[in-house]
């Protein structure tokens, strides 16, 4: 049954619905694949074998009763370890939450279960989603299945690596500054950041509340659309949830037609620091859009050059507030409680032992930026830049339907190469951060391999808020044209790991 791991999510669901294969067989094939390769990849922090097979049996029982199955019923999925799962460990890649078993499911987790999706387990990530390489996990780095000595992106490298290693056909990530799209780019997979507020954050352990957004990860645009439709929608438990219909993303993914669309190439996302092979594949993708009937124009968004410094004031500031809850008093790790220690001493010792260096760095930076006398100079100014970025997007979308750029300036870099250089690490999110600050929708999809290192390159598509369907319309058309050109998908087979 090893060929089952090569099916797309759509193919898997169709085969289960038609009775060609059981959901239990599909789940077992993927659990076997995880058992065979994940010691090398380290994509999973926890594999829920019992829960996955139980969920798969429920799908098979439902079919046996003659009940209609949903479009993703029985399809396995890898869930980023930042969403709560009742009775299943949720660590956020941190020692401070080691052993914590949430008493409730996140809304996204509930929606996956309601759709009949089989959750295989929880995936590795940069601690509290702070990072661009999954090297900041307390449980060790994840390897990129294209080259296990290189990073799979971050913070959601575990989810992207699980897809590229054929350990799951679907995954869930979160995107605060690019943590769905950047891993997608460097692993040759599809990653989508939906419009902010359209996928519930209830049960998503917060890093930066005004930026965090859960979203779908897959190996094809259609699979991502099917997952997007399953998890999106209004949630009264999330105060930032948008009460509006979910755009018709599945229908858009199946259109594969960009004729008459106007596409803007962002002038600011090029130049020094961009790898030659990345720009070559990006420029070829732009030319392909022209050939497919889109009108391509250059667009200038000058405030985008300020996005990186603004983000690294806003996100750490919100993190310093959100992570204050990890005080050793309520859940998770507790260190130094010898009987005579004060609450303050226990909290300090627990945070020292439980938080990693990058989390400590961002908490200190954020606390400083919010401190008396500095708030207006730093956090307040960054929020003003955020407004300018939103205005640049508004001006651009007045003349084009979508914007395009490289997803990340380089291909996957070697593990450890940027570990001692935070600024070089932060530059990996140069192209993705503006969409988080503005809250609009964006996608990364594979557009080829860079000639100099034979590693995947991502094309980023950006759409206005609540126009997520445009991502899938353009992405589906580009993917179909590239597959026809290559004669196969970029990830045409499971890698020999």
Coordinates of C-alpha atoms in Angstrom, one line a residue:
X1 CA 0.0 0.0 0.0
X2 CA 3.0 2.3 -0.2
X3 CA 1.6 4.0 -3.3
X4 CA -1.1 5.5 -1.1
X5 CA 1.3 8.0 0.3
X6 CA 1.8 9.5 -3.2
X7 CA -1.9 10.3 -3.7
X8 CA -3.0 13.9 -3.5
X9 CA -5.6 14.7 -0.8
X10 CA -8.3 15.0 -3.5
X11 CA -7.3 11.6 -4.9
X12 CA -7.2 10.0 -1.5
X13 CA -10.7 11.3 -0.5
X14 CA -12.1 10.1 -3.8
X15 CA -10.6 6.6 -3.4
X16 CA -12.0 6.3 0.1
X17 CA -15.4 7.5 -0.9
X18 CA -15.5 5.1 -3.8
X19 CA -14.5 2.2 -1.6
X20 CA -11.3 1.5 -3.5
X21 CA -9.3 1.8 -0.3
X22 CA -10.2 2.2 3.4
X23 CA -9.4 5.2 5.5
X24 CA -7.6 2.8 7.9
X25 CA -5.3 1.6 5.1
X26 CA -4.5 5.1 4.1
X27 CA -3.7 6.2 7.7
X28 CA -1.6 3.1 8.3
X29 CA 0.4 3.7 5.1
X30 CA 1.3 7.2 6.3
X31 CA 2.0 6.1 9.9
X32 CA 4.4 3.5 8.4
X33 CA 6.1 6.2 6.3
X34 CA 6.5 8.3 9.4
X35 CA 8.0 5.4 11.3
X36 CA 10.4 4.7 8.4
X37 CA 11.8 8.2 7.8
X38 CA 11.0 10.6 10.6
X39 CA 14.0 9.7 12.7
X40 CA 16.0 11.5 9.9
X41 CA 13.5 14.3 9.1
X42 CA 12.3 15.1 12.7
X43 CA 9.1 16.6 11.3
X44 CA 6.9 15.3 14.1
X45 CA 7.1 16.0 17.8
X46 CA 4.2 13.6 18.6
X47 CA 2.6 10.9 16.5
X48 CA -1.0 9.9 17.7
X49 CA -1.2 6.4 16.2
X50 CA -4.1 5.4 18.3
X51 CA -6.1 8.5 17.7
X52 CA -5.4 8.5 13.9
X53 CA -6.5 4.9 13.5
X54 CA -9.6 5.6 15.6
X55 CA -10.5 8.6 13.4
X56 CA -9.9 6.6 10.2
X57 CA -12.2 3.7 11.5
X58 CA -14.9 6.3 12.2
X59 CA -14.7 7.4 8.5
X60 CA -14.9 3.8 7.3
X61 CA -17.9 3.1 9.6
X62 CA -19.7 6.1 8.3
X63 CA -19.2 5.0 4.7
X64 CA -20.4 1.5 5.6
X65 CA -23.6 3.0 6.9
X66 CA -24.1 4.6 3.5
X67 CA -23.6 8.1 4.8
X68 CA -22.1 10.8 2.6
X69 CA -18.5 11.6 3.2
X70 CA -17.0 15.1 3.0
X71 CA -14.4 16.2 0.5
X72 CA -11.5 15.4 2.9
X73 CA -12.9 12.5 4.9
X74 CA -10.2 10.0 5.7
X75 CA -7.4 12.2 4.5
X76 CA -4.3 12.3 6.9
X77 CA -3.0 15.6 8.1
X78 CA 0.0 16.9 10.1
X79 CA -0.9 19.6 12.6
X80 CA 1.5 22.3 13.7
X81 CA 2.2 21.9 17.5
X82 CA 0.8 25.4 18.2
X83 CA -2.9 24.4 18.1
X84 CA -4.4 22.8 21.1
X85 CA -5.5 19.2 20.9
X86 CA -7.5 17.8 23.8
X87 CA -5.5 15.1 25.6
X88 CA -2.6 15.3 23.1
X89 CA 0.7 17.1 23.9
X90 CA 0.9 20.7 22.7
X91 CA 4.4 22.1 23.3
X92 CA 4.8 24.9 20.8
X93 CA 8.3 23.6 20.4
X94 CA 9.2 24.8 23.9
X95 CA 10.4 23.1 27.1
X96 CA 8.2 25.3 29.1
X97 CA 5.1 23.4 27.8
X98 CA 6.7 20.0 27.8
X99 CA 4.1 17.4 29.0
X100 CA 1.1 19.8 28.9
X101 CA -2.1 18.1 27.8
X102 CA -4.7 20.7 26.8
X103 CA -8.2 20.2 28.2
X104 CA -9.8 21.5 24.9
X105 CA -9.5 21.5 21.2
X106 CA -8.8 24.6 19.1
X107 CA -11.7 25.6 16.8
X108 CA -9.4 24.6 13.9
X109 CA -8.8 21.2 15.4
X110 CA -12.6 20.7 15.9
X111 CA -13.3 21.7 12.3
X112 CA -10.7 19.2 11.0
X113 CA -12.3 16.4 13.1
X114 CA -15.8 17.4 11.9
X115 CA -14.6 17.2 8.3
X116 CA -13.3 13.6 8.9
X117 CA -9.7 14.6 8.5
X118 CA -7.3 12.1 10.2
X119 CA -4.8 14.0 12.4
X120 CA -1.6 12.0 12.4
X121 CA 0.2 14.0 15.0
X122 CA 1.8 17.3 15.9
X123 CA 4.7 18.8 13.9
X124 CA 8.0 20.5 14.9
X125 CA 8.3 24.3 14.9
X126 CA 10.5 27.1 16.1
X127 CA 9.7 27.7 19.7
X128 CA 6.4 29.7 20.0
X129 CA 6.7 30.2 16.2
X130 CA 9.7 32.5 16.6
X131 CA 12.1 31.8 13.8
X132 CA 12.6 31.2 10.1
X133 CA 14.3 27.8 10.1
X134 CA 12.8 25.5 12.8
X135 CA 16.3 25.5 14.4
X136 CA 14.9 27.2 17.4
X137 CA 12.8 24.2 18.5
X138 CA 13.7 22.8 21.9
X139 CA 13.4 19.4 20.4
X140 CA 16.0 19.7 17.7
X141 CA 15.9 21.0 14.1
X142 CA 13.9 19.5 11.3
X143 CA 15.7 18.6 8.1
X144 CA 14.6 19.6 4.6
X145 CA 13.7 16.4 2.7
X146 CA 15.4 17.9 -0.4
X147 CA 18.6 17.9 1.5
X148 CA 18.5 16.9 5.2
X149 CA 21.5 19.2 6.0
X150 CA 19.4 22.2 5.1
X151 CA 16.6 24.0 6.9
X152 CA 12.9 23.4 5.9
X153 CA 12.0 27.0 6.6
X154 CA 10.2 28.2 9.7
X155 CA 8.6 28.6 12.0
X156 CA 6.4 25.8 10.5
X157 CA 9.2 23.7 9.1
X158 CA 7.8 20.5 10.5
X159 CA 4.5 20.8 8.6
X160 CA 6.2 21.6 5.3
X161 CA 8.8 18.8 5.8
X162 CA 6.1 16.3 6.5
X163 CA 4.5 17.1 3.1
X164 CA 7.8 17.0 1.2
X165 CA 8.8 13.7 2.9
X166 CA 5.3 12.2 1.9
X167 CA 4.5 11.7 5.6
X168 CA 1.2 13.4 5.0
X169 CA -0.7 14.9 2.1
X170 CA -2.0 17.8 4.1
X171 CA -0.7 20.0 6.9
X172 CA -1.6 23.0 9.0
X173 CA 0.7 25.9 9.7
X174 CA 0.5 29.4 11.1
X175 CA 1.8 32.5 9.5
X176 CA 2.9 35.5 11.7
X177 CA 5.6 36.9 9.4
X178 CA 5.8 34.2 6.7
X179 CA 5.8 30.9 8.6
X180 CA 3.5 29.1 6.2
X181 CA 4.8 30.6 2.9
X182 CA 8.6 30.6 3.6
X183 CA 8.7 26.8 4.5
X184 CA 6.5 26.1 1.5
X185 CA 8.9 27.9 -0.8
X186 CA 12.1 26.1 0.4
X187 CA 10.4 22.6 0.5
X188 CA 8.6 22.8 -2.9
X189 CA 5.1 22.7 -1.4
X190 CA 2.1 25.0 -1.4
X191 CA 1.4 27.3 1.6
X192 CA -1.4 29.8 2.1
X193 CA -1.8 32.6 4.6
X194 CA -5.6 33.4 4.5
X195 CA -7.0 36.8 5.2
X196 CA -6.5 37.7 8.8
X197 CA -9.5 36.7 10.9
X198 CA -10.9 34.2 8.4
X199 CA -9.5 31.1 10.2
X200 CA -10.2 31.0 13.9
X201 CA -7.3 31.7 16.3
X202 CA -9.2 30.2 19.3
X203 CA -6.9 27.5 20.7
X204 CA -3.9 28.8 18.7
X205 CA -1.2 29.6 21.3
X206 CA -0.5 33.3 20.7
X207 CA 2.8 34.7 19.6
X208 CA 1.7 38.0 18.1
X209 CA -2.1 38.3 18.2
X210 CA -2.6 40.9 15.5
X211 CA -0.4 39.0 13.1
X212 CA -0.9 35.2 13.8
X213 CA -3.0 33.4 11.2
X214 CA -3.5 29.6 10.7
X215 CA -3.7 28.3 7.2
X216 CA -3.4 25.3 4.9
X217 CA -0.3 23.5 3.6
X218 CA -0.4 20.9 0.8
X219 CA 1.5 19.5 -2.2
X220 CA -1.1 20.9 -4.7
X221 CA -3.1 24.1 -5.0
X222 CA -6.4 22.2 -5.1
X223 CA -5.6 20.3 -2.0
X224 CA -4.7 23.6 -0.2
X225 CA -8.1 25.0 -1.3
X226 CA -10.0 22.0 0.0
X227 CA -8.3 22.3 3.3
X228 CA -8.8 26.1 3.4
X229 CA -12.5 25.6 2.9
X230 CA -12.7 23.1 5.7
X231 CA -11.0 25.3 8.3
X232 CA -12.2 28.8 7.4
X233 CA -15.3 30.6 8.6
X234 CA -16.6 32.8 11.4
X235 CA -16.0 31.7 15.0
X236 CA -17.8 33.5 17.9
X237 CA -15.1 32.2 20.2
X238 CA -12.5 34.4 18.4
X239 CA -13.1 38.1 18.9
X240 CA -11.0 38.9 15.8
X241 CA -13.0 36.5 13.6
X242 CA -14.4 37.9 10.4
X243 CA -18.2 37.3 10.0
X244 CA -18.3 36.9 6.3
X245 CA -18.7 34.1 3.8
X246 CA -15.6 32.1 2.9
X247 CA -14.5 32.9 -0.7
X248 CA -15.0 30.2 -3.2
X249 CA -11.5 29.0 -3.1
X250 CA -12.1 25.4 -4.4
X251 CA -14.0 26.7 -7.5
X252 CA -11.2 29.2 -8.1
X253 CA -8.5 26.5 -7.9
X254 CA -10.2 24.5 -10.5
X255 CA -10.6 27.5 -13.0
X256 CA -6.9 27.5 -14.0
X257 CA -7.5 30.6 -16.1
X258 CA -5.9 34.1 -15.6
X259 CA -6.9 35.6 -18.9
X260 CA -7.9 39.3 -18.3
X261 CA -6.3 39.5 -14.9
X262 CA -3.9 42.3 -14.0
X263 CA -0.8 41.1 -12.2
X264 CA 1.6 43.5 -10.4
X265 CA 5.3 42.8 -9.9
X266 CA 6.5 44.5 -6.7
X267 CA 9.5 46.6 -7.6
X268 CA 10.9 46.6 -4.1
X269 CA 11.2 42.8 -3.9
X270 CA 14.4 42.5 -6.1
X271 CA 18.0 43.6 -6.1
X272 CA 20.8 43.0 -3.6
X273 CA 20.4 40.0 -1.4
X274 CA 18.3 38.0 -3.9
X275 CA 19.8 34.7 -5.1
X276 CA 20.3 34.7 -8.9
X277 CA 18.5 31.4 -9.3
X278 CA 15.5 32.6 -7.3
X279 CA 15.2 35.6 -9.5
X280 CA 15.6 33.5 -12.7
X281 CA 12.7 31.2 -11.7
X282 CA 10.6 34.2 -10.6
X283 CA 11.1 36.1 -13.8
X284 CA 10.2 32.9 -15.8
X285 CA 7.0 32.7 -13.8
X286 CA 6.1 36.3 -14.6
X287 CA 6.7 35.5 -18.3
X288 CA 4.5 32.4 -17.9
X289 CA 1.7 34.6 -16.5
X290 CA 1.9 36.8 -19.6
X291 CA 1.8 33.7 -21.9
X292 CA -1.4 32.5 -20.0
X293 CA -3.1 35.8 -20.8
X294 CA -2.5 38.0 -17.8
X295 CA -1.5 41.6 -18.1
X296 CA 1.7 42.2 -16.1
X297 CA 2.7 45.6 -14.8
X298 CA 5.4 46.9 -12.4
X299 CA 4.1 48.2 -9.1
X300 CA 6.0 50.3 -6.5
X301 CA 5.2 49.9 -2.8
X302 CA 7.9 52.1 -1.1
X303 CA 6.8 51.4 2.5
X304 CA 7.5 47.7 2.0
X305 CA 11.2 48.5 2.7
X306 CA 10.2 49.5 6.2
X307 CA 8.2 46.3 6.9
X308 CA 11.0 44.3 8.4
X309 CA 12.0 46.7 11.2
X310 CA 8.3 47.5 11.9
X311 CA 7.5 43.8 12.2
X312 CA 10.4 43.2 14.6
X313 CA 9.0 45.9 16.9
X314 CA 5.3 44.9 16.7
X315 CA 5.7 41.1 17.0
X316 CA 8.1 41.1 19.9
X317 CA 6.0 43.7 21.8
X318 CA 2.9 41.5 21.5
X319 CA 5.0 38.4 22.3
X320 CA 6.3 40.0 25.5
X321 CA 2.6 40.5 26.6
X322 CA 1.3 37.1 25.4
X323 CA 4.2 35.0 26.9
X324 CA 3.7 36.5 30.4
X325 CA 1.2 33.8 31.0
X326 CA 4.0 31.2 31.2
X327 CA 4.7 31.9 34.9
X328 CA 4.9 28.3 36.3
X329 CA 1.8 28.9 38.3
X330 CA -0.9 27.5 36.0
X331 CA 0.5 24.9 33.5
X332 CA 3.7 23.5 32.0
X333 CA 7.1 23.5 33.5
X334 CA 7.8 24.5 37.1
X335 CA 11.4 24.9 38.3
X336 CA 12.9 25.9 41.7
X337 CA 9.8 25.3 43.9
X338 CA 11.9 24.0 46.8
X339 CA 9.5 25.1 49.5
X340 CA 11.2 28.3 50.5
X341 CA 11.3 30.0 47.1
X342 CA 8.9 33.0 46.4
X343 CA 6.5 33.0 43.5
X344 CA 8.7 35.5 41.7
X345 CA 11.8 33.3 42.1
X346 CA 10.0 30.2 40.8
X347 CA 8.7 32.2 37.8
X348 CA 12.2 33.5 37.0
X349 CA 13.9 30.1 37.3
X350 CA 11.1 28.4 35.2
X351 CA 11.4 31.0 32.4
X352 CA 15.2 30.7 32.5
X353 CA 15.0 27.0 32.1
X354 CA 12.0 26.8 29.9
X355 CA 12.5 29.5 27.2
X356 CA 15.1 29.3 24.5
X357 CA 17.5 32.1 23.4
X358 CA 15.4 33.4 20.6
X359 CA 12.2 33.6 22.7
X360 CA 14.2 35.4 25.4
X361 CA 15.7 37.8 22.8
X362 CA 12.2 38.8 21.5
X363 CA 10.7 39.1 25.0
X364 CA 13.5 41.5 26.0
X365 CA 13.2 43.5 22.8
X366 CA 9.4 43.7 23.0
X367 CA 9.4 44.7 26.7
X368 CA 11.9 47.4 26.0
X369 CA 9.9 48.7 23.0
X370 CA 6.8 49.0 25.2
X371 CA 8.5 50.5 28.2
X372 CA 7.8 54.0 29.5
X373 CA 9.4 56.7 27.4
X374 CA 10.0 54.4 24.5
X375 CA 6.5 53.3 23.5
X376 CA 5.8 56.2 21.0
X377 CA 9.4 56.1 19.6
X378 CA 9.3 52.4 18.8
X379 CA 6.0 50.5 19.0
X380 CA 3.9 53.6 18.1
X381 CA 6.1 54.4 15.1
X382 CA 6.0 50.8 13.9
X383 CA 2.2 50.9 13.9
X384 CA 2.3 54.1 11.8
X385 CA 4.5 52.2 9.3
X386 CA 2.0 49.4 9.3
X387 CA -0.7 52.0 8.2
X388 CA 1.6 53.1 5.4
X389 CA 2.1 49.6 4.2
X390 CA -1.7 49.0 4.2
X391 CA -2.1 52.2 2.1
X392 CA 0.6 51.0 -0.4
X393 CA -1.4 47.7 -0.7
X394 CA -4.7 49.7 -1.2
X395 CA -3.0 51.8 -3.9
X396 CA -1.6 48.8 -5.7
X397 CA -4.8 46.8 -5.6
X398 CA -6.7 49.7 -7.1
X399 CA -4.8 48.9 -10.4
X400 CA -4.1 45.2 -10.2
X401 CA -5.9 42.0 -9.1
X402 CA -2.9 40.4 -7.5
X403 CA 0.8 41.1 -6.7
X404 CA 3.6 38.7 -7.2
X405 CA 7.1 38.4 -5.9
X406 CA 9.7 35.7 -4.9
X407 CA 8.5 34.2 -1.6
X408 CA 11.9 34.3 0.0
X409 CA 15.2 35.8 -1.3
X410 CA 17.2 32.6 -1.2
X411 CA 16.7 28.8 -1.3
X412 CA 17.1 26.7 1.8
X413 CA 20.4 27.5 3.6
X414 CA 22.5 24.9 5.6
X415 CA 21.4 24.2 9.2
X416 CA 23.5 26.3 11.5
X417 CA 24.7 28.8 8.9
X418 CA 22.7 31.7 10.3
X419 CA 22.3 30.5 13.9
X420 CA 24.6 33.2 15.3
X421 CA 23.4 36.0 13.0
X422 CA 19.8 37.0 13.9
X423 CA 19.6 39.7 11.3
X424 CA 20.6 37.4 8.5
X425 CA 17.9 35.0 9.7
X426 CA 15.3 37.7 9.9
X427 CA 15.9 38.6 6.2
X428 CA 14.4 35.3 5.1
X429 CA 11.0 36.9 5.8
X430 CA 11.7 40.1 3.8
X431 CA 9.0 39.4 1.1
X432 CA 6.4 37.8 3.3
X433 CA 6.0 40.3 6.2
X434 CA 4.1 43.1 4.5
X435 CA 1.0 40.8 4.0
X436 CA 1.0 40.0 7.7
X437 CA 1.2 43.7 8.7
X438 CA -1.7 44.5 6.3
X439 CA -3.7 41.4 7.1
X440 CA -4.4 40.4 3.4
X441 CA -4.1 37.0 1.8
X442 CA -1.0 35.4 0.3
X443 CA 0.2 32.1 -1.2
X444 CA 3.5 30.5 -2.0
X445 CA 3.7 27.8 -4.6
X446 CA 6.7 26.0 -6.3
X447 CA 8.0 27.6 -9.5
X448 CA 11.0 25.4 -10.1
X449 CA 14.5 24.6 -8.9
X450 CA 17.3 27.2 -8.6
X451 CA 20.0 26.2 -11.2
X452 CA 23.0 26.8 -8.8
X453 CA 21.8 24.4 -6.0
X454 CA 18.9 22.4 -7.5
X455 CA 16.7 23.5 -4.5
X456 CA 13.0 24.7 -4.7
X457 CA 12.0 28.3 -5.3
X458 CA 8.7 29.7 -4.3
X459 CA 6.4 32.2 -6.2
X460 CA 4.5 34.4 -3.9
X461 CA 1.0 35.6 -4.9
X462 CA -0.7 38.3 -2.8
X463 CA -4.4 39.3 -3.0
X464 CA -6.5 41.9 -1.2
X465 CA -8.3 41.0 2.1
X466 CA -11.2 38.7 1.5
X467 CA -10.1 38.0 -2.0
X468 CA -8.4 34.7 -1.2
X469 CA -10.0 33.1 -4.2
X470 CA -7.7 35.1 -6.5
X471 CA -4.7 33.3 -5.0
X472 CA -6.1 30.0 -6.0
X473 CA -7.2 31.2 -9.4
X474 CA -3.7 32.4 -10.3
X475 CA -1.9 29.6 -8.4
X476 CA -4.0 26.9 -10.0
X477 CA -3.2 28.3 -13.5
X478 CA 0.5 28.6 -12.8
X479 CA 0.8 25.1 -11.3
X480 CA -1.1 23.5 -14.2
X481 CA 1.1 25.3 -16.8
X482 CA 4.4 24.3 -14.9
X483 CA 3.3 20.7 -14.5
X484 CA 2.6 20.5 -18.3
X485 CA 6.0 22.2 -19.0
X486 CA 7.9 19.8 -16.7
X487 CA 5.7 16.7 -17.5
X488 CA 5.2 16.1 -13.7
X489 CA 4.7 18.1 -10.4
X490 CA 7.9 19.4 -8.8
X491 CA 7.5 16.9 -6.0
X492 CA 6.7 14.0 -8.3
X493 CA 7.7 11.2 -6.0
X494 CA 8.5 10.5 -2.3
X495 CA 12.2 11.2 -1.7
X496 CA 14.5 8.4 -0.7
X497 CA 15.5 9.5 2.8

